[in-house]
Structure formats: C-alpha cells, structure tokens
C-alpha cells in the first residue's frame, strides 16, 4: 500500500478508537463510565434552536480523510439527541451536579449557577484536550510504525499544559461548588436580544500586555502557572439570549473585560457574536431558521475567514466580516 494511504487508514482507525472508546466520568474521583452529556441543557436550551424535525446546525471537525491544511471543519445538520454532546460525566453525576440549572426558571445571574455552566464547559474543554493529545500521540506512533527508517518528532507540550491547566481550574471549581464559597472566578452574565445560537468554550487569548497569557516567560521557559482562561457560554433562554463569562481573579483575562464592556455598551451585538463564532470558536450550534437565511456566498466567506484564523489567538482580530449582515 502507498505510504500516505497506509498512514491515513491507520490514523482513521486510531481516530475512531479515540472518539468511540468508553471514557471515565470527569467529576472528582469518580471511576464510572461517562455517558453522552449535553453541553447545555437539552430542554429548554438546545431545543430552542431546533427546527420542527428537532435538528440544528453545528460544527463538525473533519476526519483525517477529509481534513486538509485549508479545511478543518464543516457545518452539518444534526438531531438534538446527537449534537452538542460530549462524554463528560456518569449518569449519576450528570444529573446530580447540574440539578440546580436543570430546574426552570434558572437565575442566570446567580453565582452558583454561573459556576455550574462554567464547570461543565471546563470539563468539555478538558475532554477535547484528551482527544487532541491522544490524536497527536497516535500520529507519531503511526509515522514511526509505517516509516520506521525515518526520524519522527512531535511536541505534545501544548496539549499537556492545557490539560494541566484545565485540571487545576476544574478542581478549584469542584471545591467551590462543594463549599458554596466562590472566590477564584469572576462571573458576569449579560442579557442580550434573542439569537438562536449556542456556544460553550474555554480558551486563552494571547495578550502581549498580560504575562498570564504567555506560553513562555520572558526568558523563553515554559510557564509553570496556568494560562489565563476565559470561559464563555451563550444561549437563548426564555425570549432573550444570555452570555455567561468567567475569568480567573489570579490569572485575569483583559480580552474578556473588554468584551463585557463592549457587550454592555454597543449596538452591534451581531458583529461581536459573529466575531466570536468566526474567529474564536470551533464548536457552536445555530438554528436552521437563522442559518438558512445566511446567503451561500456569506457562508463561504465565513469558512474562509474562520479557516484563515484557525490558529490565531491574538488579542485583536479586526475585520469587516459580519456573518449576520
Ligand atoms: Zn461520576
């Protein structure tokens, strides 16, 4: 078999194993198997972005067969039971931990509830980093197996550090949720006009003015303290949309502070949301009603803009692109 094809076949097999094998619950020391947890509540959040066949559009990351340097994802229509899920928690913890935000109406300005949304998103990001690290490891192993006469090297430090940071923030939040004393994070909820879009993400925005966002210190050494995270949850709820933002007091994120100010003081919410979807996220959901209104040329432009900034975590990404205009 041709070497490139042999590599793809092996990697695709590994990829399926990584994504399909059973995972352990992420809550504290639980050893039970994780079920597919919805990142946001199926009712009434995800079901408010579906059409009358219970489907919505979401991001699908390309498989190794489909992926190219220019295309890492596509937008696909999925059913409510198959989309916006991840193997996060066992059945017991999926129900017990989040019960306060499963009984409606939920007070989205309440600190404990803000912490619960944030905790679930941190866990989602942690699971994604597990997948990413295992994919990197399988890539190196496959190259070594199929081309043993060549020297292969891969640096997994990024994924390993991300996992270390996320475990740190996860443990902190677990302690706070248990004790009811919330001191490490600053939570902000902003009420916005309703838009049938959901996203949940935790990321670090590189800020040249903020050492807490640098992967390396001023001497070029890998950081030993966590990178400053921003954790975002945006969704429609009872006729409005809400964004819950979380930043850490000890590892502050000034990008989030500016975002909060902009969200509260601007008339161009659409542009802000469009920028987040286009340049900051790799996981979101949108209602068919809204998505199908977007002209095809605009969708193509979105793909180009998004792919062109795939690895861009810069503080400022200034463009005129607006998915909704
Ligand atoms: Zn569990």
Short mmCIF file of C-alpha atoms and ligand atoms in Angstrom, two decimals:
data_model
loop_
_atom_site.label_atom_id
_atom_site.label_comp_id
_atom_site.label_asym_id
_atom_site.label_seq_id
_atom_site.Cartn_x
_atom_site.Cartn_y
_atom_site.Cartn_z
CA UNK A 1 0.00 0.00 0.00
CA UNK A 2 1.11 3.54 -0.72
CA UNK A 3 2.71 5.07 2.42
CA UNK A 4 0.38 8.08 2.59
CA UNK A 5 -2.70 5.88 2.22
CA UNK A 6 -1.39 3.39 4.81
CA UNK A 7 -0.91 6.30 7.21
CA UNK A 8 -4.42 7.63 6.63
CA UNK A 9 -6.00 4.21 7.10
CA UNK A 10 -4.13 3.65 10.35
CA UNK A 11 -4.86 7.16 11.64
CA UNK A 12 -8.54 6.89 10.81
CA UNK A 13 -8.71 3.61 12.75
CA UNK A 14 -6.95 5.27 15.72
CA UNK A 15 -9.23 8.31 15.47
CA UNK A 16 -12.35 6.13 15.67
CA UNK A 17 -10.88 4.35 18.69
CA UNK A 18 -10.05 7.65 20.43
CA UNK A 19 -13.53 9.11 19.89
CA UNK A 20 -15.58 5.95 20.43
CA UNK A 21 -13.94 4.24 23.36
CA UNK A 22 -15.51 4.44 26.79
CA UNK A 23 -14.39 7.37 28.96
CA UNK A 24 -14.37 7.78 32.73
CA UNK A 25 -16.60 10.37 34.44
CA UNK A 26 -14.75 13.68 34.89
CA UNK A 27 -16.18 14.50 38.34
CA UNK A 28 -13.60 14.39 41.14
CA UNK A 29 -12.52 10.78 41.74
CA UNK A 30 -15.47 9.02 40.07
CA UNK A 31 -14.47 5.88 38.14
CA UNK A 32 -17.80 5.18 36.43
CA UNK A 33 -18.20 5.32 32.65
CA UNK A 34 -19.22 8.67 31.15
CA UNK A 35 -22.44 8.92 29.18
CA UNK A 36 -23.01 11.48 26.41
CA UNK A 37 -23.73 14.70 28.32
CA UNK A 38 -25.32 17.68 26.61
CA UNK A 39 -23.01 20.68 26.99
CA UNK A 40 -26.06 22.88 27.51
CA UNK A 41 -29.41 21.60 28.71
CA UNK A 42 -31.41 19.78 26.07
CA UNK A 43 -34.57 21.43 27.43
CA UNK A 44 -35.18 24.32 27.20
CA UNK A 45 -31.88 25.49 25.69
CA UNK A 46 -30.87 23.20 22.82
CA UNK A 47 -34.50 22.53 21.93
CA UNK A 48 -34.94 26.27 21.36
CA UNK A 49 -32.50 26.21 18.42
CA UNK A 50 -34.02 23.21 16.59
CA UNK A 51 -36.49 23.15 13.70
CA UNK A 52 -39.72 21.16 13.65
CA UNK A 53 -37.74 17.98 12.92
CA UNK A 54 -35.58 18.57 16.05
CA UNK A 55 -32.43 19.35 14.06
CA UNK A 56 -29.94 22.22 14.19
CA UNK A 57 -26.64 23.12 12.51
CA UNK A 58 -23.33 22.63 14.24
CA UNK A 59 -19.60 22.39 13.58
CA UNK A 60 -18.22 19.00 12.64
CA UNK A 61 -14.47 18.64 12.79
CA UNK A 62 -13.14 16.93 9.67
CA UNK A 63 -11.88 13.36 9.87
CA UNK A 64 -8.29 12.71 8.83
CA UNK A 65 -9.57 11.61 5.42
CA UNK A 66 -11.42 14.87 4.91
CA UNK A 67 -9.07 17.30 6.65
CA UNK A 68 -6.66 19.40 4.65
CA UNK A 69 -4.48 22.33 5.66
CA UNK A 70 -7.28 24.60 4.42
CA UNK A 71 -10.28 22.80 5.86
CA UNK A 72 -10.53 21.65 9.45
CA UNK A 73 -14.31 21.58 9.81
CA UNK A 74 -17.67 21.65 8.07
CA UNK A 75 -21.14 22.77 9.16
CA UNK A 76 -23.63 19.91 9.39
CA UNK A 77 -27.24 19.42 10.44
CA UNK A 78 -27.66 17.11 13.44
CA UNK A 79 -30.53 15.81 15.56
CA UNK A 80 -30.97 17.10 19.12
CA UNK A 81 -30.01 13.72 20.58
CA UNK A 82 -26.74 13.55 18.64
CA UNK A 83 -25.42 17.10 18.74
CA UNK A 84 -23.85 19.35 21.35
CA UNK A 85 -22.82 16.37 23.47
CA UNK A 86 -19.57 15.05 24.92
CA UNK A 87 -18.56 12.08 27.09
CA UNK A 88 -18.34 14.10 30.31
CA UNK A 89 -19.99 12.51 33.32
CA UNK A 90 -21.56 9.28 34.52
CA UNK A 91 -25.34 9.18 34.65
CA UNK A 92 -25.40 9.88 38.39
CA UNK A 93 -23.14 12.96 38.27
CA UNK A 94 -24.63 14.29 35.06
CA UNK A 95 -27.92 14.52 36.97
CA UNK A 96 -26.72 15.35 40.49
CA UNK A 97 -24.12 18.07 39.82
CA UNK A 98 -26.24 20.15 37.47
CA UNK A 99 -29.68 19.80 39.03
CA UNK A 100 -29.74 23.47 40.09
CA UNK A 101 -29.55 24.58 36.45
CA UNK A 102 -31.93 21.88 35.21
CA UNK A 103 -34.96 23.18 37.14
CA UNK A 104 -36.51 26.15 35.37
CA UNK A 105 -36.65 29.06 35.51
CA UNK A 106 -32.93 29.32 36.32
CA UNK A 107 -31.46 32.52 37.75
CA UNK A 108 -28.58 33.06 35.29
CA UNK A 109 -27.13 35.86 37.45
CA UNK A 110 -26.70 33.57 40.48
CA UNK A 111 -23.05 32.79 41.24
CA UNK A 112 -23.52 29.06 41.84
CA UNK A 113 -25.44 28.71 38.57
CA UNK A 114 -22.80 30.70 36.68
CA UNK A 115 -20.17 28.38 38.21
CA UNK A 116 -22.10 25.29 37.07
CA UNK A 117 -22.23 26.46 33.44
CA UNK A 118 -18.53 27.31 33.66
CA UNK A 119 -17.63 23.96 35.27
CA UNK A 120 -19.34 21.97 32.53
CA UNK A 121 -17.55 23.98 29.83
CA UNK A 122 -14.15 23.49 31.53
CA UNK A 123 -14.87 19.74 31.55
CA UNK A 124 -15.85 19.85 27.86
CA UNK A 125 -12.56 21.57 27.05
CA UNK A 126 -10.61 19.08 29.16
CA UNK A 127 -12.17 16.16 27.29
CA UNK A 128 -11.39 17.84 23.97
CA UNK A 129 -7.75 18.20 25.03
CA UNK A 130 -7.66 14.48 25.96
CA UNK A 131 -8.82 13.71 22.40
CA UNK A 132 -6.28 16.12 20.95
CA UNK A 133 -3.34 14.73 22.94
CA UNK A 134 -4.24 11.14 22.06
CA UNK A 135 -4.55 12.13 18.39
CA UNK A 136 -1.05 13.69 18.49
CA UNK A 137 0.34 10.55 20.14
CA UNK A 138 -1.33 8.28 17.60
CA UNK A 139 0.00 10.43 14.76
CA UNK A 140 3.58 9.99 15.99
CA UNK A 141 3.13 6.27 16.64
CA UNK A 142 1.65 5.76 13.16
CA UNK A 143 4.53 7.56 11.45
CA UNK A 144 7.05 5.52 13.44
CA UNK A 145 5.28 2.26 12.54
CA UNK A 146 4.79 2.96 8.84
CA UNK A 147 8.03 4.78 8.11
CA UNK A 148 10.43 3.20 10.63
CA UNK A 149 13.53 4.20 8.67
CA UNK A 150 12.78 7.91 9.18
CA UNK A 151 13.23 10.03 12.30
CA UNK A 152 9.94 11.34 13.67
CA UNK A 153 9.38 14.01 16.27
CA UNK A 154 6.31 15.64 17.73
CA UNK A 155 5.88 18.13 20.55
CA UNK A 156 2.83 17.48 22.74
CA UNK A 157 3.66 20.17 25.29
CA UNK A 158 0.74 22.40 24.25
CA UNK A 159 -1.88 19.71 24.89
CA UNK A 160 -0.18 18.50 28.09
CA UNK A 161 -0.03 22.03 29.51
CA UNK A 162 -3.64 22.70 28.52
CA UNK A 163 -4.72 19.52 30.34
CA UNK A 164 -2.71 20.50 33.43
CA UNK A 165 -4.31 23.97 33.47
CA UNK A 166 -7.83 22.65 32.92
CA UNK A 167 -7.45 20.06 35.70
CA UNK A 168 -6.32 22.88 38.02
CA UNK A 169 -9.37 25.05 37.19
CA UNK A 170 -11.71 22.04 37.34
CA UNK A 171 -10.52 21.08 40.85
CA UNK A 172 -10.87 24.64 42.08
CA UNK A 173 -14.45 24.81 40.82
CA UNK A 174 -15.27 21.41 42.34
CA UNK A 175 -14.12 22.70 45.73
CA UNK A 176 -16.11 25.91 45.33
CA UNK A 177 -19.25 24.06 44.26
CA UNK A 178 -18.91 21.76 47.29
CA UNK A 179 -18.27 24.54 49.83
CA UNK A 180 -20.50 27.18 48.26
CA UNK A 181 -17.68 29.75 48.60
CA UNK A 182 -16.82 31.22 45.20
CA UNK A 183 -13.61 33.23 45.38
CA UNK A 184 -11.41 32.31 42.43
CA UNK A 185 -13.53 33.27 39.44
CA UNK A 186 -15.27 36.45 38.40
CA UNK A 187 -18.57 35.66 36.73
CA UNK A 188 -20.59 38.07 34.61
CA UNK A 189 -23.91 37.45 32.90
CA UNK A 190 -25.08 39.84 30.18
CA UNK A 191 -28.65 39.79 28.86
CA UNK A 192 -28.85 40.27 25.10
CA UNK A 193 -31.52 40.25 22.37
CA UNK A 194 -32.54 36.70 21.47
CA UNK A 195 -30.46 34.96 18.81
CA UNK A 196 -30.94 31.24 18.30
CA UNK A 197 -27.27 30.37 18.66
CA UNK A 198 -25.39 28.47 21.37
CA UNK A 199 -21.74 28.27 22.17
CA UNK A 200 -19.66 26.98 25.06
CA UNK A 201 -15.90 27.33 25.14
CA UNK A 202 -12.91 27.91 27.37
CA UNK A 203 -9.86 29.43 25.73
CA UNK A 204 -6.83 31.66 26.25
CA UNK A 205 -6.43 34.82 24.21
CA UNK A 206 -2.82 35.87 23.74
CA UNK A 207 -2.32 39.35 25.16
CA UNK A 208 1.11 40.96 24.70
CA UNK A 209 0.40 43.17 27.72
CA UNK A 210 -0.57 40.32 30.05
CA UNK A 211 2.10 37.82 31.18
CA UNK A 212 -0.62 35.43 32.35
CA UNK A 213 -1.45 34.69 28.71
CA UNK A 214 2.10 33.93 27.54
CA UNK A 215 3.01 30.30 26.94
CA UNK A 216 6.64 31.11 27.68
CA UNK A 217 8.04 33.55 30.20
CA UNK A 218 10.38 36.43 29.29
CA UNK A 219 13.37 34.01 29.41
CA UNK A 220 11.76 31.55 26.99
CA UNK A 221 10.94 28.98 29.67
CA UNK A 222 7.61 27.15 29.60
CA UNK A 223 5.21 28.68 32.10
CA UNK A 224 4.58 26.78 35.32
CA UNK A 225 1.49 28.81 36.28
CA UNK A 226 -1.81 28.33 34.41
CA UNK A 227 -2.59 30.45 31.36
CA UNK A 228 -5.40 32.95 31.94
CA UNK A 229 -8.65 31.38 30.75
CA UNK A 230 -11.87 32.92 29.51
CA UNK A 231 -14.91 30.67 29.68
CA UNK A 232 -17.97 31.60 27.65
CA UNK A 233 -21.50 30.21 27.49
CA UNK A 234 -24.02 31.86 25.17
CA UNK A 235 -27.55 30.61 24.56
CA UNK A 236 -31.17 31.67 24.12
CA UNK A 237 -33.38 31.42 27.19
CA UNK A 238 -37.00 32.46 27.67
CA UNK A 239 -37.13 35.04 24.88
CA UNK A 240 -33.67 36.55 25.41
CA UNK A 241 -30.10 35.42 24.86
CA UNK A 242 -27.59 35.35 27.68
CA UNK A 243 -23.83 35.18 27.79
CA UNK A 244 -22.13 33.96 30.96
CA UNK A 245 -18.45 34.91 31.09
CA UNK A 246 -15.96 33.61 33.62
CA UNK A 247 -12.44 34.84 34.25
CA UNK A 248 -9.98 33.98 36.99
CA UNK A 249 -9.03 36.54 39.64
CA UNK A 250 -5.39 35.40 39.92
CA UNK A 251 -4.95 34.85 36.16
CA UNK A 252 -7.01 37.68 34.65
CA UNK A 253 -8.07 37.95 31.02
CA UNK A 254 -8.36 41.56 29.78
CA UNK A 255 -9.91 40.45 26.49
CA UNK A 256 -12.96 39.28 28.46
CA UNK A 257 -13.13 42.55 30.38
CA UNK A 258 -13.18 44.48 27.11
CA UNK A 259 -15.76 42.06 25.68
CA UNK A 260 -18.07 42.66 28.67
CA UNK A 261 -17.75 46.45 28.28
CA UNK A 262 -18.45 46.17 24.54
CA UNK A 263 -21.45 43.89 25.03
CA UNK A 264 -22.97 46.34 27.50
CA UNK A 265 -22.26 49.50 25.51
CA UNK A 266 -22.70 48.73 21.84
CA UNK A 267 -25.48 48.46 19.32
CA UNK A 268 -23.51 45.99 17.20
CA UNK A 269 -24.05 42.83 19.24
CA UNK A 270 -24.36 40.92 15.92
CA UNK A 271 -20.80 41.85 14.95
CA UNK A 272 -19.45 40.81 18.36
CA UNK A 273 -21.22 37.44 18.21
CA UNK A 274 -20.16 36.99 14.58
CA UNK A 275 -16.52 37.68 15.55
CA UNK A 276 -16.64 35.13 18.37
CA UNK A 277 -18.18 32.46 16.11
CA UNK A 278 -15.82 33.18 13.23
CA UNK A 279 -12.50 33.78 14.94
CA UNK A 280 -12.61 32.31 18.44
CA UNK A 281 -14.56 29.07 18.47
CA UNK A 282 -14.53 25.63 16.97
CA UNK A 283 -17.78 24.46 18.48
CA UNK A 284 -21.23 26.05 18.30
CA UNK A 285 -24.84 25.44 17.29
CA UNK A 286 -27.31 27.55 15.28
CA UNK A 287 -31.00 27.16 14.46
CA UNK A 288 -31.90 26.16 10.88
CA UNK A 289 -34.24 29.21 10.68
CA UNK A 290 -31.29 31.52 11.20
CA UNK A 291 -28.61 29.54 9.36
CA UNK A 292 -30.64 29.02 6.21
CA UNK A 293 -31.24 32.78 5.95
CA UNK A 294 -27.49 33.38 5.53
CA UNK A 295 -26.62 33.69 1.82
CA UNK A 296 -24.35 30.95 0.41
CA UNK A 297 -21.62 33.47 -0.51
CA UNK A 298 -21.60 34.68 3.10
CA UNK A 299 -21.28 31.10 4.38
CA UNK A 300 -18.30 30.52 2.06
CA UNK A 301 -16.74 33.75 3.26
CA UNK A 302 -17.29 32.60 6.84
CA UNK A 303 -15.41 29.34 6.12
CA UNK A 304 -12.53 31.29 4.56
CA UNK A 305 -12.33 33.78 7.44
CA UNK A 306 -12.58 31.07 10.07
CA UNK A 307 -10.04 28.74 8.45
CA UNK A 308 -7.68 31.66 7.78
CA UNK A 309 -7.60 32.38 11.51
CA UNK A 310 -7.61 28.78 12.71
CA UNK A 311 -4.52 29.20 14.88
CA UNK A 312 -4.98 32.87 15.64
CA UNK A 313 -5.36 33.58 19.36
CA UNK A 314 -4.33 37.22 19.09
CA UNK A 315 -5.95 39.86 21.28
CA UNK A 316 -7.19 41.89 18.30
CA UNK A 317 -8.63 40.38 15.14
CA UNK A 318 -10.08 43.36 13.31
CA UNK A 319 -12.08 42.64 10.14
CA UNK A 320 -15.23 43.92 8.46
CA UNK A 321 -16.75 40.45 8.19
CA UNK A 322 -20.18 40.02 9.78
CA UNK A 323 -22.00 36.70 9.37
CA UNK A 324 -25.36 38.36 10.02
CA UNK A 325 -25.13 41.45 7.77
ZN1 LIG B 1 -19.44 10.08 38.02
#
